[in-house]
Amino acid sequence: MSSIVDVDEVVPTSPNAAAPSPQSTRSTQRGEECVVDFSFSPPTGASVVDDDGDDGDAVSNGVHGREATSLSDKQAQVKSKQQRVANKFFQGDPELVFDPRVLGTLADDAEQQSNGGSEHHRESQFALPETTRHPTVLQFSDVTYEVDVTKGEHKGVKQILKGLNGEVKPGQVLAIMGASGAGKTTLLNMLAGRLSAAGHGRSGGSILVNGQKRNFNTFRQISAYVLQQDCFFPTLTVRETITLSAMLRLPVHMSREAKLAQVDGVIAELGLTKCADTYVGNELIRGVSGGEKKRLNVGTELVTNPSLLFLDEPTTGLDSFNAQNVMQTLLTLAKSNRTIIATIHQPRSSIFQMFDLLMLLSEGCSMYFGPAADAVGYFGSIGYECPEEFNPADYFLDLISLDQRSPRAQRTTQKRIDYIGDRFLAYQQQHPVVTDVSDILTKQARQSELGGSAGKPPPKYTTSFGRQVALLTQRSIRATLRDKINNFSSLGQTLLFSIILGVIWLNEGDGISSNSVQAIAGALFFVVVNQSFGSIFGILFVFPVERVVVLKERASRSYHVGAYFWAKTVAELPRTFLLNLLFAVITYFMVGLRDGADHFFLFVVIVFCVSLTAEGLALIVSAIADDPQQAGAIAPAFIVTSMLFGGYFIGVNQIPSWLSWLSYLSFLKYGFAAIMINEFDGQPLDPSCAMSNNGTNSTAMDDGGPLCFAAGGDVLNYFNLDELSLGVNIVVLLAMAVGFRLIAYWILRVNGPVYDHSL
Ligand SMILES: Nc1ncnc2c1ncn2[C@@H]1O[C@H](COP(=O)(O)OP(=O)(O)OP(=O)(O)O)[C@@H](O)[C@H]1O
């Protein structure tokens, strides 16, 4: 036998190599010592076949109960064997040699390590309740995902995930790492049952939960997904946000007190007590810190007491201290028998030490799956020894990232990635990661929580529709009342425009005559346009932001989208009404419109209906658009069309017949017609006009002289607004307000998340 160990001879001794007991793994990773030993330690149970054929047991890590405490002599031997392995391999191919220092990615310094060590080893001050759910083991085998690329130079089938395997048990934290575009989010979404079906991708392989294929209704109830983006209502407090999640998603049979106690528990558990009554905030409203927001994000999911928690880059955007705290929280949660899977981007070394399991992905292929503590040893065994001063996470990412800066760099890095992938594939073929879970789960655990056939399927939503409406209305009212910026700007605009309008047309309506008809008609058209604009932009800049929260909440099946619509409409009615009332009072009396309380109140009703209809239109635009900018770009098309066919600039009978149907869609036309009828119908104007027009038609003279109207009816006739009665115009407006909302609701519904549930 050769005296040099070949990389092919690096074999583990245990079939369960990649699935150690969490406790034992942690004992080596998170024991009392802060400094983790990154010296050689091949994948769990792996050993190096030495010269005389024995299996080098002394390098096994503590997973098998043999604590790697006396590392010195044997490890030195092993290290030298590793070096020989690497030398032998790389002698033949210098392109595979990798020196991370060349990339300038120096590891986290020693200070970080020692800080991190002391931070993450400190005991949690919170008493953690065990999850009441049964423990959950998630296994995935040969998972693939491919999409058809129909555009660009890379047309064809794109393989995004290429035969991935893994297993995560209760109490473990699996970190999925890889360069950008490696497939981390795709894998996480697939495991969480949140892979969008909109991409028309094809998935393959198998995903088992407690040894069974998933029933997604049940799976959704035992699992939770924490999105990368922290999207919340900014004017709700941390406690209110978590409470709403609890009230909507916890079982109805739980008492209110029990739910509130659970909220308190989560707040304490996540270290949010100090900021529990602080607004969440956003760019404009001072709120909680980034780290607290991230923990709130976890909290809104955790309150449902899931046994399986998925997190998409929970530390991204946080400073290293807050990232460390969030990870500490996840560890603590895992200890209470939860199964945690997270994608992680560039963790500092102290965070890396917290993972139980590590999956390294590159271009959809598995580069490593196994205990995180063993990764350094494993890579050492295939010739990639992580320098001691390096953060292993940085080292691995450098190692498995494709460098596309030059053809040569691309070729070299691709070769290295292929080699590492091949090595891991060979290793994995000998040592499958998916094990038999029957020993850790009772039959009841498998069936009662996840069995597809056992028992009645759980309802789609935990709470009734009525309860959802009540809870969401309460939230919307709170959010509306506390949105000071929006409220003050709406109030300011209402005062400003009503006063401007009042000053420009001051007392124009007093002693109304034929001469003042044009001016009054202009003022009334301005009224309906102004109220529409105010309502439209009030929605356009708020709703798309809110929609992101709604989509997130719908994805977790918190409520029916119809409940949200009801709640929003009910909550905003009083505000819309009050602003319209204020506007009406100022303009009506400054302009001196028609005398009579009935006309004034009808005026209020009409402007209110116009506002409601405009809001409905804005909801449609917002439901179509992805963000406020897009909504702002689409909205003018609707507004300008409505204005053009609103009846003021051009009469219906003057519009080309093939375009005249558009006037029936213009809500402004109905608003303008109603407000004009209210002002002019039955109003005597200038009797002499009837005489001058021979009593037949008292509208405008054809010779270019001033318009002359004998009575209000002639004004309506002149503007072609006498087609429908006042009541019918108001009813049409109301019908449009409802119809527009229904259309927006429908768009939101069909645009809602649809997931690929084939695995
Ligand atoms: N539906 C799809 N159609 C086409 N390409 C897709 C689709 N979904 C994902 N991809 C591509 O698959 C690759 C993996 O995407 P994924 O979002 O999983 O990567 P990632 O590792 O999470 O990256 P990042 O860290 O940048 O978020 C990317 O190149 C992405 O562009």
PDB file of C-alpha atoms in Angstrom, residues 42 61 83 87 104 109 140 167 207 262 280 291 328 346 395 434 437 485 514 542 574 609 661 709 738:
ATOM      1  CA  PRO A  42     -13.532  14.916   8.878  1.00  0.00           C
ATOM      2  CA  ASN A  61     -15.019  14.247  16.701  1.00  0.00           C
ATOM      3  CA  GLN A  83      -0.932  17.909   3.587  1.00  0.00           C
ATOM      4  CA  ASN A  87       0.235  17.745  -2.236  1.00  0.00           C
ATOM      5  CA  GLY A 104      -7.538  39.372   0.550  1.00  0.00           C
ATOM      6  CA  ASP A 109      -9.868  38.749  13.925  1.00  0.00           C
ATOM      7  CA  PHE A 140     -34.852  15.766   1.567  1.00  0.00           C
ATOM      8  CA  GLU A 167     -31.720  15.840   7.073  1.00  0.00           C
ATOM      9  CA  ILE A 207     -39.168  15.864   0.906  1.00  0.00           C
ATOM     10  CA  GLN A 262     -47.980  33.390  24.722  1.00  0.00           C
ATOM     11  CA  VAL A 280     -42.105  49.363  14.731  1.00  0.00           C
ATOM     12  CA  GLY A 291     -31.955  43.939  15.191  1.00  0.00           C
ATOM     13  CA  GLN A 328     -28.268  33.331  19.664  1.00  0.00           C
ATOM     14  CA  GLN A 346     -21.313  35.668   5.219  1.00  0.00           C
ATOM     15  CA  TYR A 395     -12.890  30.458   3.497  1.00  0.00           C
ATOM     16  CA  VAL A 434     -31.073  10.612   5.199  1.00  0.00           C
ATOM     17  CA  VAL A 437     -36.424   8.557  11.800  1.00  0.00           C
ATOM     18  CA  ILE A 485     -47.817  62.330   8.500  1.00  0.00           C
ATOM     19  CA  SER A 514     -76.815  82.987 -16.469  1.00  0.00           C
ATOM     20  CA  VAL A 542     -49.865  53.937   1.243  1.00  0.00           C
ATOM     21  CA  PRO A 574     -64.773  57.895   8.910  1.00  0.00           C
ATOM     22  CA  CYS A 609     -69.163  59.173  -3.015  1.00  0.00           C
ATOM     23  CA  TRP A 661     -68.339  54.389 -24.310  1.00  0.00           C
ATOM     24  CA  PHE A 709     -79.584  80.191 -19.715  1.00  0.00           C
ATOM     25  CA  VAL A 738     -68.071  48.830  -4.689  1.00  0.00           C
TER      26      VAL A 738
END
